[in-house]
Short mmCIF file of C-alpha atoms and ligand atoms in Angstrom, two decimals:
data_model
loop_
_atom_site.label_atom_id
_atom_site.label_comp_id
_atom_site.label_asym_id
_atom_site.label_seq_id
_atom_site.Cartn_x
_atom_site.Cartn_y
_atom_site.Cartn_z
CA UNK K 29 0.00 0.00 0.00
CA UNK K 30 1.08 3.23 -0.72
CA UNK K 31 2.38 5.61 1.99
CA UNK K 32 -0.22 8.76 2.98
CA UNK K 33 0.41 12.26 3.06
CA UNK K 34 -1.44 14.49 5.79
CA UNK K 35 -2.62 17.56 3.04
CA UNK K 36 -5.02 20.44 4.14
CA UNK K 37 -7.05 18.38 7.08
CA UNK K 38 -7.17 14.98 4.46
CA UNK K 39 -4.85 11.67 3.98
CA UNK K 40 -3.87 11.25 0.46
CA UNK K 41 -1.59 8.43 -1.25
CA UNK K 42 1.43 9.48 -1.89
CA UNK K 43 0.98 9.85 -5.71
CA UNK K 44 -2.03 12.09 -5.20
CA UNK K 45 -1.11 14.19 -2.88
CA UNK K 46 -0.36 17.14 -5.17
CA UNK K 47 -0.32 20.93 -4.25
CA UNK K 48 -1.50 24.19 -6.92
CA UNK K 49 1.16 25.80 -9.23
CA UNK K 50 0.04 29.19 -7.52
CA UNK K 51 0.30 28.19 -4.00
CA UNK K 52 3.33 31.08 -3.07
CA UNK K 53 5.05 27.81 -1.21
CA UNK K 54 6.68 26.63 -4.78
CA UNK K 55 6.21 30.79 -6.04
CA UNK K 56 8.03 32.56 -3.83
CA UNK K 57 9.53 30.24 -1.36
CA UNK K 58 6.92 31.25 1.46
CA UNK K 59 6.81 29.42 3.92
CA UNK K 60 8.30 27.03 6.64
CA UNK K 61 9.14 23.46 7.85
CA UNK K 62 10.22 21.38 10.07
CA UNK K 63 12.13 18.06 9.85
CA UNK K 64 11.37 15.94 12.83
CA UNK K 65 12.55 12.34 13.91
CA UNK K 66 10.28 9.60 15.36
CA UNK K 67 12.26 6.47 17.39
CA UNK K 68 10.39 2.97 18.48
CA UNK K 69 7.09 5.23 18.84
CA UNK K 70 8.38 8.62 20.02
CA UNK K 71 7.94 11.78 18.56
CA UNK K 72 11.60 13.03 19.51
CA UNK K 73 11.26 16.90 20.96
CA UNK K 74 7.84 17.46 19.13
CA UNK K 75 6.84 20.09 21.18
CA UNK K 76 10.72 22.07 20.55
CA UNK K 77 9.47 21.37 17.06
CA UNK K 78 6.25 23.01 16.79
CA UNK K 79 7.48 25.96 18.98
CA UNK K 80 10.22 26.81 16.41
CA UNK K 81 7.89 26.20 13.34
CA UNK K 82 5.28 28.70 15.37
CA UNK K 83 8.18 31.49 16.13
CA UNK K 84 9.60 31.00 12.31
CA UNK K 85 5.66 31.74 10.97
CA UNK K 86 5.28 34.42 13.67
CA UNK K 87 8.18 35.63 12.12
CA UNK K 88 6.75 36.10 8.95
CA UNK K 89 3.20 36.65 10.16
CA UNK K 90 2.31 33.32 8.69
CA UNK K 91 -0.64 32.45 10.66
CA UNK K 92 -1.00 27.80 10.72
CA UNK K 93 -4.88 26.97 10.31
CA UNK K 94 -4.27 24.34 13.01
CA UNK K 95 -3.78 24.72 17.30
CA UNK K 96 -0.12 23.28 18.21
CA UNK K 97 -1.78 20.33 19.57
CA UNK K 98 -3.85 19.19 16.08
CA UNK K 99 -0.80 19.57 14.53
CA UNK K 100 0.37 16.92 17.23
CA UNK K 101 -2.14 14.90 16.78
CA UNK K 102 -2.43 14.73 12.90
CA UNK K 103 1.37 14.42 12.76
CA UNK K 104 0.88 11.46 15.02
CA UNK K 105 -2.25 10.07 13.20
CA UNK K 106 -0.15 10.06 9.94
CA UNK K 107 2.58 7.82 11.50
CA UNK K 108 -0.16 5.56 12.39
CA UNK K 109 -1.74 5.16 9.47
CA UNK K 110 1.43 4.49 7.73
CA UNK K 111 2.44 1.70 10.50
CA UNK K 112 5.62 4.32 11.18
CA UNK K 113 7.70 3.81 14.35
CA UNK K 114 10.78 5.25 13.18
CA UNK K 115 10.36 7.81 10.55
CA UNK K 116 11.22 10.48 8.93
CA UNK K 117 8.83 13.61 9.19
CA UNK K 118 8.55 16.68 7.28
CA UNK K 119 5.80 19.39 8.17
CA UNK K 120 5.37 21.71 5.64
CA UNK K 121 3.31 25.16 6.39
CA UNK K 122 3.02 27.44 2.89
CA UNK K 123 1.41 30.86 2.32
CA UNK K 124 -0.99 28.92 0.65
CA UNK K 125 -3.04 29.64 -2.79
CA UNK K 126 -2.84 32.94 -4.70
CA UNK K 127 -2.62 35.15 -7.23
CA UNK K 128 1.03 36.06 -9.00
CA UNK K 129 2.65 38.92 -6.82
CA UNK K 130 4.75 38.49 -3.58
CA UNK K 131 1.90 40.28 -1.49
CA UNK K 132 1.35 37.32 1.07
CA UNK K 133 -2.43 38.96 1.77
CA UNK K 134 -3.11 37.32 -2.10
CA UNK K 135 -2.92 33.99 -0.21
CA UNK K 136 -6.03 33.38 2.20
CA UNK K 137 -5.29 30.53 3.46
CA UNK K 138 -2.14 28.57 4.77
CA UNK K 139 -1.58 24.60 2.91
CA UNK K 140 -0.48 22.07 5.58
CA UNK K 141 1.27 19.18 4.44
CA UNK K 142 2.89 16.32 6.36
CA UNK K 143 5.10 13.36 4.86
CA UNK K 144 6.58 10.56 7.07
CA UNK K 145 8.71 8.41 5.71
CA UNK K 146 11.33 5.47 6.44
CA UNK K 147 13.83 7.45 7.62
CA UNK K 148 17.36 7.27 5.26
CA UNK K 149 20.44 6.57 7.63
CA UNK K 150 23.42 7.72 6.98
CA UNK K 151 26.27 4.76 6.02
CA UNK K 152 27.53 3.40 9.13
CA UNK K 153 31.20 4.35 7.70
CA UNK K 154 30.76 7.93 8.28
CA UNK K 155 30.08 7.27 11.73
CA UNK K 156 32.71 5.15 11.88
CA UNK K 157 35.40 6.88 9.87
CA UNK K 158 34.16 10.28 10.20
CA UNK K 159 33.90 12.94 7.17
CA UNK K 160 35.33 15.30 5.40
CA UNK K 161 34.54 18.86 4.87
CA UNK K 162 35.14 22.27 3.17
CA UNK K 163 34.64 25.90 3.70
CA UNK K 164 32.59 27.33 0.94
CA UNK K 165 32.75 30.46 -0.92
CA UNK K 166 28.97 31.16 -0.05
CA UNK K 167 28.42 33.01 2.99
CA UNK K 168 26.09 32.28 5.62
CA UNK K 169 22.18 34.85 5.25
CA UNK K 170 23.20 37.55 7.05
CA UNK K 171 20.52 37.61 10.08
CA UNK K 172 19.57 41.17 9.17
CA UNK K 173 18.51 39.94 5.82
CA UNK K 174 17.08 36.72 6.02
CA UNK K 175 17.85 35.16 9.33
CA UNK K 176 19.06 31.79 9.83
CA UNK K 177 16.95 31.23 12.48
CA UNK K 178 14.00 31.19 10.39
CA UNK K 179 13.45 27.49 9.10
CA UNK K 180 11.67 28.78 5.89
CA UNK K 181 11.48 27.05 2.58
CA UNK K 182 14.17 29.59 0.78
CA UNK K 183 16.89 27.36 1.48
CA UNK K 184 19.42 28.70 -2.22
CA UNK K 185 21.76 29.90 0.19
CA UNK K 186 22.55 25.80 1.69
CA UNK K 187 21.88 24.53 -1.66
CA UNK K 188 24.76 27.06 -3.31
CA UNK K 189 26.98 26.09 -0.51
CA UNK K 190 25.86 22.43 -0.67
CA UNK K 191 26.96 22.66 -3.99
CA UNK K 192 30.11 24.16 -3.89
CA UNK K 193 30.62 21.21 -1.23
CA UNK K 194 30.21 18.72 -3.85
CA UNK K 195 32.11 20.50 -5.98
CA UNK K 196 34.94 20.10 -4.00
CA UNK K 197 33.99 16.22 -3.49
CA UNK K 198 32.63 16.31 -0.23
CA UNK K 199 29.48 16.19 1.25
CA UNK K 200 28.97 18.59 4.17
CA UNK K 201 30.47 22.45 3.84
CA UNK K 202 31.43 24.68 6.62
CA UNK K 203 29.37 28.38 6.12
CA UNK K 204 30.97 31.39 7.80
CA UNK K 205 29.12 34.60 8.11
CA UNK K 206 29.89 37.84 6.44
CA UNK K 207 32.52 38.42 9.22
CA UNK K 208 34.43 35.19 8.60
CA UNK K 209 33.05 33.35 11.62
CA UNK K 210 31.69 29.63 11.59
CA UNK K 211 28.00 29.74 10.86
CA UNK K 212 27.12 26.37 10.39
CA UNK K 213 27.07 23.95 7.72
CA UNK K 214 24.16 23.38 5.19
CA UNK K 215 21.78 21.66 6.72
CA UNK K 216 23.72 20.92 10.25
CA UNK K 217 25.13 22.75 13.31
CA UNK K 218 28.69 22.26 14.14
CA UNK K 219 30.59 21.21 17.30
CA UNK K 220 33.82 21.39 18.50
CA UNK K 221 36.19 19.93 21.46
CA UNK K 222 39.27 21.54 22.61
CA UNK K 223 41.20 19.37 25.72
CA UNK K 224 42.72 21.14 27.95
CA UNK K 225 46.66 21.13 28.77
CA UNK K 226 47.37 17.83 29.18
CA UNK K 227 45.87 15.34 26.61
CA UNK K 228 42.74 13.71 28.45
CA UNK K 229 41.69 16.16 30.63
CA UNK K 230 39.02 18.43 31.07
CA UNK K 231 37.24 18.64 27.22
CA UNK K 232 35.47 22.00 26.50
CA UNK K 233 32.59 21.00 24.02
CA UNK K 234 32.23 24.36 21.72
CA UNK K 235 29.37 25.86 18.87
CA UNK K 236 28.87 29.38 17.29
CA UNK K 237 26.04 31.31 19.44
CA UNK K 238 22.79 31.02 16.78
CA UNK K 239 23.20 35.34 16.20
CA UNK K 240 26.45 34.35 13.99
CA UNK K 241 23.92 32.61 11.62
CA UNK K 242 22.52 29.68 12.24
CA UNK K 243 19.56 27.32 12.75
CA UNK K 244 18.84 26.88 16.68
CA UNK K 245 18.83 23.34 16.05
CA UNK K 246 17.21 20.72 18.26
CA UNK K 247 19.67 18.60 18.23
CA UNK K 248 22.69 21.27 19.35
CA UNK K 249 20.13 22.30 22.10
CA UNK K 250 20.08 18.39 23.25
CA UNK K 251 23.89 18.20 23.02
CA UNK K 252 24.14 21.57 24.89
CA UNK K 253 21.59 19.72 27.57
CA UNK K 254 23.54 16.54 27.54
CA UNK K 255 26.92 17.71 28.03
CA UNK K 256 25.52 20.00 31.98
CA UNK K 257 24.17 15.91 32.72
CA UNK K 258 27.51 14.49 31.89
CA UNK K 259 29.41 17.98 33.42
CA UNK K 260 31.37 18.11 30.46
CA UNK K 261 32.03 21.84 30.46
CA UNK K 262 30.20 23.31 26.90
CA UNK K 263 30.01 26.88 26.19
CA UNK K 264 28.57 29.15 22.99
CA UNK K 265 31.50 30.76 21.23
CA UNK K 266 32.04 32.51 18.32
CA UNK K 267 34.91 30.55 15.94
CA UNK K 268 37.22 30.92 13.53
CA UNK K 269 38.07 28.28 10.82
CA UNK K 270 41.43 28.66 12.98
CA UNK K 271 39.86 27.28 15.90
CA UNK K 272 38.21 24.03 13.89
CA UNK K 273 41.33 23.30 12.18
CA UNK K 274 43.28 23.22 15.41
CA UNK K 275 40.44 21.35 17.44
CA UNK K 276 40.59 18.06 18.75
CA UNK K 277 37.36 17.00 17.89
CA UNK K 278 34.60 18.29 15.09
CA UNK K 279 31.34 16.81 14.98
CA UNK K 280 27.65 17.60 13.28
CA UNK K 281 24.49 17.89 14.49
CA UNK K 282 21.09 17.66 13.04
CA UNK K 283 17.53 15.65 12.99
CA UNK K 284 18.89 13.55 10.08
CA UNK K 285 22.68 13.31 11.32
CA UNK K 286 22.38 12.72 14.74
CA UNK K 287 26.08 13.24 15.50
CA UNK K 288 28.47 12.61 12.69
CA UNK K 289 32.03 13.20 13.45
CA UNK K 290 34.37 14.82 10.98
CA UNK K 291 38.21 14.18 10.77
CA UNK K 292 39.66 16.53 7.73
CA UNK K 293 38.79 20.18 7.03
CA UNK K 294 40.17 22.01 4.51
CA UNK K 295 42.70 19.25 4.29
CA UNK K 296 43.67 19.41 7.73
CA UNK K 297 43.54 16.29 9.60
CA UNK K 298 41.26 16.88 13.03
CA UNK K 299 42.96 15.81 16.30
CA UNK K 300 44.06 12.17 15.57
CA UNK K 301 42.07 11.96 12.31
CA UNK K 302 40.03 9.50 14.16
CA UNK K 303 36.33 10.00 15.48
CA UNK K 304 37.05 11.31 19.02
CA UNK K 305 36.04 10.16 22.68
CA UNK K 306 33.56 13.22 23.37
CA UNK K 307 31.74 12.85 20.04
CA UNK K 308 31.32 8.66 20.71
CA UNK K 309 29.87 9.74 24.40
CA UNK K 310 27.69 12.47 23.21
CA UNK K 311 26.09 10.12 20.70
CA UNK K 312 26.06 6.98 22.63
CA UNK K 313 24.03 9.65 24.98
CA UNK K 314 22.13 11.50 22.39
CA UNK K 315 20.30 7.41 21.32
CA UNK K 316 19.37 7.17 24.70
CA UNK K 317 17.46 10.46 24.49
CA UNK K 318 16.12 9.83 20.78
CA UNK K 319 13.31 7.10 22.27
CA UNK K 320 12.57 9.05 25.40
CA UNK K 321 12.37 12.86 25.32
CA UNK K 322 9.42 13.59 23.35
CA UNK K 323 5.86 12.14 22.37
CA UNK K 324 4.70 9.03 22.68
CA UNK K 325 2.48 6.83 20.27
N1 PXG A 415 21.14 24.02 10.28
C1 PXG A 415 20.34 23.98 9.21
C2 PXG A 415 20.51 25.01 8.15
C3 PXG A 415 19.37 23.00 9.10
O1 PXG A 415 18.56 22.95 8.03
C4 PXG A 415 20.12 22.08 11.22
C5 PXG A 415 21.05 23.11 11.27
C6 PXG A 415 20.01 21.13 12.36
O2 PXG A 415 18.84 21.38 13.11
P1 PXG A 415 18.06 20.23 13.89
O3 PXG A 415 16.93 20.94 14.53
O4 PXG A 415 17.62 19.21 12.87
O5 PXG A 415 18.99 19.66 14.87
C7 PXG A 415 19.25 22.02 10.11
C8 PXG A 415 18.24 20.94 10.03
C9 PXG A 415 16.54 17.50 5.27
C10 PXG A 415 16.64 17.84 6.70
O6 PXG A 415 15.61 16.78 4.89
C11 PXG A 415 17.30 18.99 7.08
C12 PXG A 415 17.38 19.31 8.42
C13 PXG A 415 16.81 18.49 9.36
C14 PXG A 415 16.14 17.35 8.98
C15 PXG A 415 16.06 17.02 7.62
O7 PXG A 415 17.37 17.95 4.49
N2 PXG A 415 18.05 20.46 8.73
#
């Protein structure tokens, strides 16, 4: 049987779950999403997830036809219907239906759409072996412009960098903002550990503060969370491609990656050019979260 989509307060199989050529989601790029992750039967950090896809439509006084907790419930109604446990789950909120023009009042109603999915893992190698990145030409949205913050569906400025990532024969790139700083990378936040003196002790577990330019991801905000339980000191800094190349451990974060540790930048091999201790404790960690914090079904 064919998988169902959740589409403007109706299930549809996949095939026929089609939205209008005017709806200013595809036109303009107006709108926002969220890309969630359900383990064995939890919803993990659904309710972080709906309260940064209600502050990015605030944002852009994008107003969802549905209460937080339909949303909850229809999100969790289409994993049931398509016997999901662990998933992949994209919730789509568009300006909606209109005529040509960028005037979002053209559009009087918001579409909804929901897909779950089997959720694509990443190869086991790159969790074992770790990956390589780049720094990319493309700078990080400046946060006066369009912020980073906002999950909306304009995402040229990852896919230019994504590019230039490939490009380069990679697949993840580093984004700095206009001031040279680490952002992010396209569609991840990114970690770093620094030991102290003596090799062993003490590691300091570092990211960019989000006002650099980036995505407040859910999963840095678990990591963040994880490393006070563990009192593995972790701080917000701002840093410098300097800093990564020099750290002792680099890893990812995001819904899809979970944690994926990278050994080479630029060329440079990262600490031992092995996946590090923090990174293997953090994610060992971060599973044991994935089936608990969150929603039940
Ligand atoms: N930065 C950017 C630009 C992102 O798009 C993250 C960081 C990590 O945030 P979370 O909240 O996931 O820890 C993201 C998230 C996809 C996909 O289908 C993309 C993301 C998440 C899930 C799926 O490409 N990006």
């Amino acid at each position: 049987m064919e998988n169902l989509v959740y589409l403007d307060g109706k299930w549809f199989p996949k095939s026929e779950a089609k939205i209008s050529v005017f709806d200013h989601g595809l036109l303009y790029g107006d709108g926002v999403f969220e890309g969630i992750r359900a383990y064995k039967g939890n919803v993990f950090k659904l309710a972080e997830h709906l309260d940064r896809l209600w502050e990015s439509a605030h944002t852009l006084m994008l107003k969802i036809p549905l209460a937080k907790k339909e949303m909850e419930s229809v999100i969790v109604q289409t994993l049931k219907r398509n016997g999901l446990r662990d998933a992949y789950i994209r919730v789509v909120v568009t300006r909606g239906v209109g005529d040509l023009g960028l005037d979002p009042t053209l559009c009087p109603k918001a579409t909804v759409f929901i897909i779950t999915d089997k959720i694509k893992l990443y190869p086991e190698s790159l969790y074992r072996d770790g990956l390589a990145i780049v720094t990319v030409p493309t700078v990080r949205n400046l946060p006066e412009a369009v912020n980073p913050s906002i999950k909306s569906l304009n995402y040229l400025n990852n896919i230019l960098a994504k590019i230039e990532a490939k490009n380069a024969g990679v697949m993840e790139a580093v984004m700095l903002n206009h001031q040279g700083y680490v952002a992010e990378c396209t569609g991840d936040n990114i970690f770093m550990v620094k030991r102290g003196g003596k090799a062993g002790t003490k590691p300091l577990v570092l990211t960019p503060p989000v006002y650099v330019g980036a995505l407040k991801g859910i999963t840095r905000q678990a990591i963040l969370e994880i490393c006070a339980e563990l009192k593995i000191q972790s701080e917000e800094r701002i840093i410098t491609r300097h800093d990564l190349f020099n750290a002792h451990e680099i890893f990812l974060t995001g819904t899809a990656a979970e944690l994926i540790p990278v050994v080479k930048m630029d060329g440079r091999v990262i600490g031992s050019g092995k996946p590090g201790n923090v990174t293997g404790k953090l994610l060992k960690a971060f599973r044991a979260r994935a089936v608990r914090d969150g929603v039940k079904f």
